[in-house]
Tab-separated table of C-alpha atoms in Angstrom:
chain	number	residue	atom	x	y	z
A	1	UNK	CA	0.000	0.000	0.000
A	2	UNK	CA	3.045	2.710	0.843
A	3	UNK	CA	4.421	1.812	-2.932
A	4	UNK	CA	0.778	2.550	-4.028
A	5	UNK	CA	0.291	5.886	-2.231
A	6	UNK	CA	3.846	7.016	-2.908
A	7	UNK	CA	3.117	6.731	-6.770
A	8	UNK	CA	-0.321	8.133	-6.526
A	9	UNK	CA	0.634	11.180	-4.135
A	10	UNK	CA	3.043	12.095	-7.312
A	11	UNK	CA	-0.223	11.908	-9.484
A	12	UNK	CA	0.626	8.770	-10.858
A	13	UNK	CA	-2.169	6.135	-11.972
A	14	UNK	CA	-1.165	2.536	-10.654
A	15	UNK	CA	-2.615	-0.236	-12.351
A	16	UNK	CA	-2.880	-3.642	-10.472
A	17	UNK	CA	-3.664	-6.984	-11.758
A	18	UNK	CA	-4.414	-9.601	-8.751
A	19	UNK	CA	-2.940	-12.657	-10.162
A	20	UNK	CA	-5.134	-15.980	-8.609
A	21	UNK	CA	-3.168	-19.084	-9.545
A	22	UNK	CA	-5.805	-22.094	-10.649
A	23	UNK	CA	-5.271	-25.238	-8.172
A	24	UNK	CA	-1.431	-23.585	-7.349
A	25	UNK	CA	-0.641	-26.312	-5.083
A	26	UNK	CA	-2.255	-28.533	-6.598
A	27	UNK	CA	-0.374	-28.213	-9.771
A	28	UNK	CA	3.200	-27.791	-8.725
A	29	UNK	CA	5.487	-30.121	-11.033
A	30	UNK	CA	7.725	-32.154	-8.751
A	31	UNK	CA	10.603	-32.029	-11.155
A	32	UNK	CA	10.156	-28.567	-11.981
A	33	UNK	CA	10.024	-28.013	-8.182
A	34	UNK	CA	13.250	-30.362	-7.738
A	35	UNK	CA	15.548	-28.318	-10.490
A	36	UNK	CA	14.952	-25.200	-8.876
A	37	UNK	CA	15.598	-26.355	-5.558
A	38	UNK	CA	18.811	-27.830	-6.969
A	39	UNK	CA	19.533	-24.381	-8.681
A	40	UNK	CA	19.001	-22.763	-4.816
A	41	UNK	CA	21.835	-24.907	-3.755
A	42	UNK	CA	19.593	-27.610	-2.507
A	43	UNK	CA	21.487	-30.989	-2.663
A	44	UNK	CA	19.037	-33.089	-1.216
A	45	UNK	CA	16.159	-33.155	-3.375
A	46	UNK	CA	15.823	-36.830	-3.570
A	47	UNK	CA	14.233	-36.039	-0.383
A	48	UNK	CA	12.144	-33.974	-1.667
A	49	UNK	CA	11.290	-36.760	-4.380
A	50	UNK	CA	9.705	-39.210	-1.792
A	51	UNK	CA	8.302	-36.651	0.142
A	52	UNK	CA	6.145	-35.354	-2.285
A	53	UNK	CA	6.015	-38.629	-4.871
A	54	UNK	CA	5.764	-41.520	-2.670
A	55	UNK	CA	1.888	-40.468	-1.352
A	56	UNK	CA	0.177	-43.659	-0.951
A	57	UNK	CA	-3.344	-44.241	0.323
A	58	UNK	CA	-5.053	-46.771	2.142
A	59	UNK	CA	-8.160	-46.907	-0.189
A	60	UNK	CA	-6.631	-46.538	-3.143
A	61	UNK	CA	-4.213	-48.451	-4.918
A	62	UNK	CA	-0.377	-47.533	-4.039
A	63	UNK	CA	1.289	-45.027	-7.198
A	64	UNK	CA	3.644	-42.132	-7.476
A	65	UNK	CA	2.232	-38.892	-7.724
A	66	UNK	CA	4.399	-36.534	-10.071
A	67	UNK	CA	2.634	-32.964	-9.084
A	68	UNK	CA	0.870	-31.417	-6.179
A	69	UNK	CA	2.676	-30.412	-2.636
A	70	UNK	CA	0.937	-30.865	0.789
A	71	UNK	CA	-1.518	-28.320	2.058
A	72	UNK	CA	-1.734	-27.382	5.115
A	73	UNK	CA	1.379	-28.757	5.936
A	74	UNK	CA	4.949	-26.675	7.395
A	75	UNK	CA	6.499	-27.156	3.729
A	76	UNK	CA	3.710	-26.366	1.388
A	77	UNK	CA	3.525	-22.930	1.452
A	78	UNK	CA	7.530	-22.488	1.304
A	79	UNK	CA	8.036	-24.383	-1.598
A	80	UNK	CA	5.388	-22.831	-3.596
A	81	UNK	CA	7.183	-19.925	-2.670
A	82	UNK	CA	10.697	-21.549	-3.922
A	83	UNK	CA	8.954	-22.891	-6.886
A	84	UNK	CA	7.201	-19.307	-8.002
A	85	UNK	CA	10.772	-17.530	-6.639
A	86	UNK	CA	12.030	-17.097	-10.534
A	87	UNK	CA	8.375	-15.533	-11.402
A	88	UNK	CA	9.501	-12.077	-11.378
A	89	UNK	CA	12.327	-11.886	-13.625
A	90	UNK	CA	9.555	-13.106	-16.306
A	91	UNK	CA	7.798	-9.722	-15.963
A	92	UNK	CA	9.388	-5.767	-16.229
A	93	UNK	CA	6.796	-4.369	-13.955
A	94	UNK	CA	6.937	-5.102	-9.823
A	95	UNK	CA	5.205	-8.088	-8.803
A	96	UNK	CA	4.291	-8.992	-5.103
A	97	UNK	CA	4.715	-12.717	-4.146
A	98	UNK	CA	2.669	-14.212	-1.028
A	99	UNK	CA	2.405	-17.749	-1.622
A	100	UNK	CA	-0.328	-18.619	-4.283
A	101	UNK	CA	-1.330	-14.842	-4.420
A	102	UNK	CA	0.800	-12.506	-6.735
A	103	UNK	CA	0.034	-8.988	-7.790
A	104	UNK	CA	1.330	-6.696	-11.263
A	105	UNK	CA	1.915	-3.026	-10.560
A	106	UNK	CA	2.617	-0.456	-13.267
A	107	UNK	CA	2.502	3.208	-12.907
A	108	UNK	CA	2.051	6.005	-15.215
A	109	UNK	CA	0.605	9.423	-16.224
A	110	UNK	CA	-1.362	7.925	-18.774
A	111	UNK	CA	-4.371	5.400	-17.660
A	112	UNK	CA	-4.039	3.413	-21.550
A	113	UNK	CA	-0.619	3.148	-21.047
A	114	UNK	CA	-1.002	1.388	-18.147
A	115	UNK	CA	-3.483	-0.886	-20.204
A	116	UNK	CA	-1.087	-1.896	-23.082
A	117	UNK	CA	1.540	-2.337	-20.620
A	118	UNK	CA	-0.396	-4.671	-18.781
A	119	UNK	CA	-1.594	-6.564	-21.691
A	120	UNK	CA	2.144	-6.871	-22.392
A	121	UNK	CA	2.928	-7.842	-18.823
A	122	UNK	CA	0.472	-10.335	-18.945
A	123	UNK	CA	1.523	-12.461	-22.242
A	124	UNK	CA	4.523	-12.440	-20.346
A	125	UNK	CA	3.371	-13.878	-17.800
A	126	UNK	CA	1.269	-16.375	-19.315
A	127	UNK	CA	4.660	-17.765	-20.969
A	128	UNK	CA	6.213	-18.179	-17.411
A	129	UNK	CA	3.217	-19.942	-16.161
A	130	UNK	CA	2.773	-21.728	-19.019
A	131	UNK	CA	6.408	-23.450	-18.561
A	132	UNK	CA	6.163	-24.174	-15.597
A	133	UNK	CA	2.726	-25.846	-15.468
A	134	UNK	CA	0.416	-23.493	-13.615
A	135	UNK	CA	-2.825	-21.329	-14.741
A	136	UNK	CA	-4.592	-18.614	-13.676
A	137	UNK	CA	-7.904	-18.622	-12.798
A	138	UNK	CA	-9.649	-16.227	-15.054
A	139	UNK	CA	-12.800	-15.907	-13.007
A	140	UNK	CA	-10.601	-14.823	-9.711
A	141	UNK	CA	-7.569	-12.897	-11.553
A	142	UNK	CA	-8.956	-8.920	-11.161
A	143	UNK	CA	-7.904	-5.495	-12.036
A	144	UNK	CA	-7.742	-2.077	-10.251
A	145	UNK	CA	-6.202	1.322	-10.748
A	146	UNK	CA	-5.694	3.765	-8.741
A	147	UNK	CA	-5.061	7.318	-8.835
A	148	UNK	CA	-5.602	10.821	-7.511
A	149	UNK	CA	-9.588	11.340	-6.692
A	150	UNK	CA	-10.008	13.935	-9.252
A	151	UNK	CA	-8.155	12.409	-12.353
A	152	UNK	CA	-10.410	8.850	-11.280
A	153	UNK	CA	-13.647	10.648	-11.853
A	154	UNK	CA	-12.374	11.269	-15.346
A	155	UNK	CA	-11.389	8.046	-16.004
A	156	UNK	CA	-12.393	5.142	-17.931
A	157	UNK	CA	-10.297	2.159	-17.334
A	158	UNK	CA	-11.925	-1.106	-19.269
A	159	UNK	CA	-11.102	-4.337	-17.976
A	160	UNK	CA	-11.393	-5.959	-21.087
A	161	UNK	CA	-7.947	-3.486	-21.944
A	162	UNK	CA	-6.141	-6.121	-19.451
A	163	UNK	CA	-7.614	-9.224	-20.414
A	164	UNK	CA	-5.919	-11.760	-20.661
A	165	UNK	CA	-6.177	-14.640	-23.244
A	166	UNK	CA	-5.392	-18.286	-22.048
């Protein structure tokens, strides 16, 4: 929020997308997750391996599972956070990184610019998610700008201008 007010104080519009990640733990690709854990330094990721593979279930029939990482467990949430750690170099803009929640911020004196940057931004981002095996979910993913009061009143800021095609 102090990012946000600083820009807007200056008269700056800031544009921000609310990124919701579709099933994010659900989805994380063990040997995605393993490579960048190795390229952290990690050297134990066999581990890691039968932690997350070797999930076997009393009523079901015994199998290795090759995505997904435990919710609600100590681990989850910080190695979604190691696997989504390389997300911002895919992007120009700032982007904000709480565990399956990410956020886009652009500023600028211009409200369209914003737009085309975003829709820029965006295809980026689709790529990175794309590669490493994760969607947003369209129905949750939102938009917002900001600005001073009295330039807002005059604005029209479309969300189909930051859609984003999947």
């Amino acid at each position: 929020m102090d990012h946000i007010r600083m820009l807007v104080s200056k008269g700056k519009y800031v544009g921000m997308v609310l990124l919701d990640l579709q099933k994010a733990f659900n989805t994380v690709d063990h040997e995605i997750l393993c490579k960048k854990l190795e390229g952290m330094g990690i050297d134990f990721t066999e581990w890691f391996k039968s932690y997350l593979g070797n999930k076997n279930e009393t009523i079901s029939e015994p199998g290795i599972v090759s995505c997904g990482i435990p919710q609600g467990s100590i681990l989850g949430p910080l190695l979604f956070l190691c696997y989504v750690n390389d997300m911002p170099i895919s992007v120009k803009c700032k982007l904000f990184l709480y565990a399956d929640d990410s956020a886009l911020i652009v500023s600028r004196s211009d409200p369209q610019a914003i737009a085309s940057l975003f829709s820029k931004e965006l295809e980026s981002c689709r790529k990175w998610l794309m590669d490493n095996k994760l969607s947003l979910h369209l129905g949750k993913t939102e938009s917002i700008l900001f600005g001073p009061k009295k330039k807002l009143n005059k604005v029209e800021f479309l969300r189909s201008n930051v859609a984003m095609k999947q």
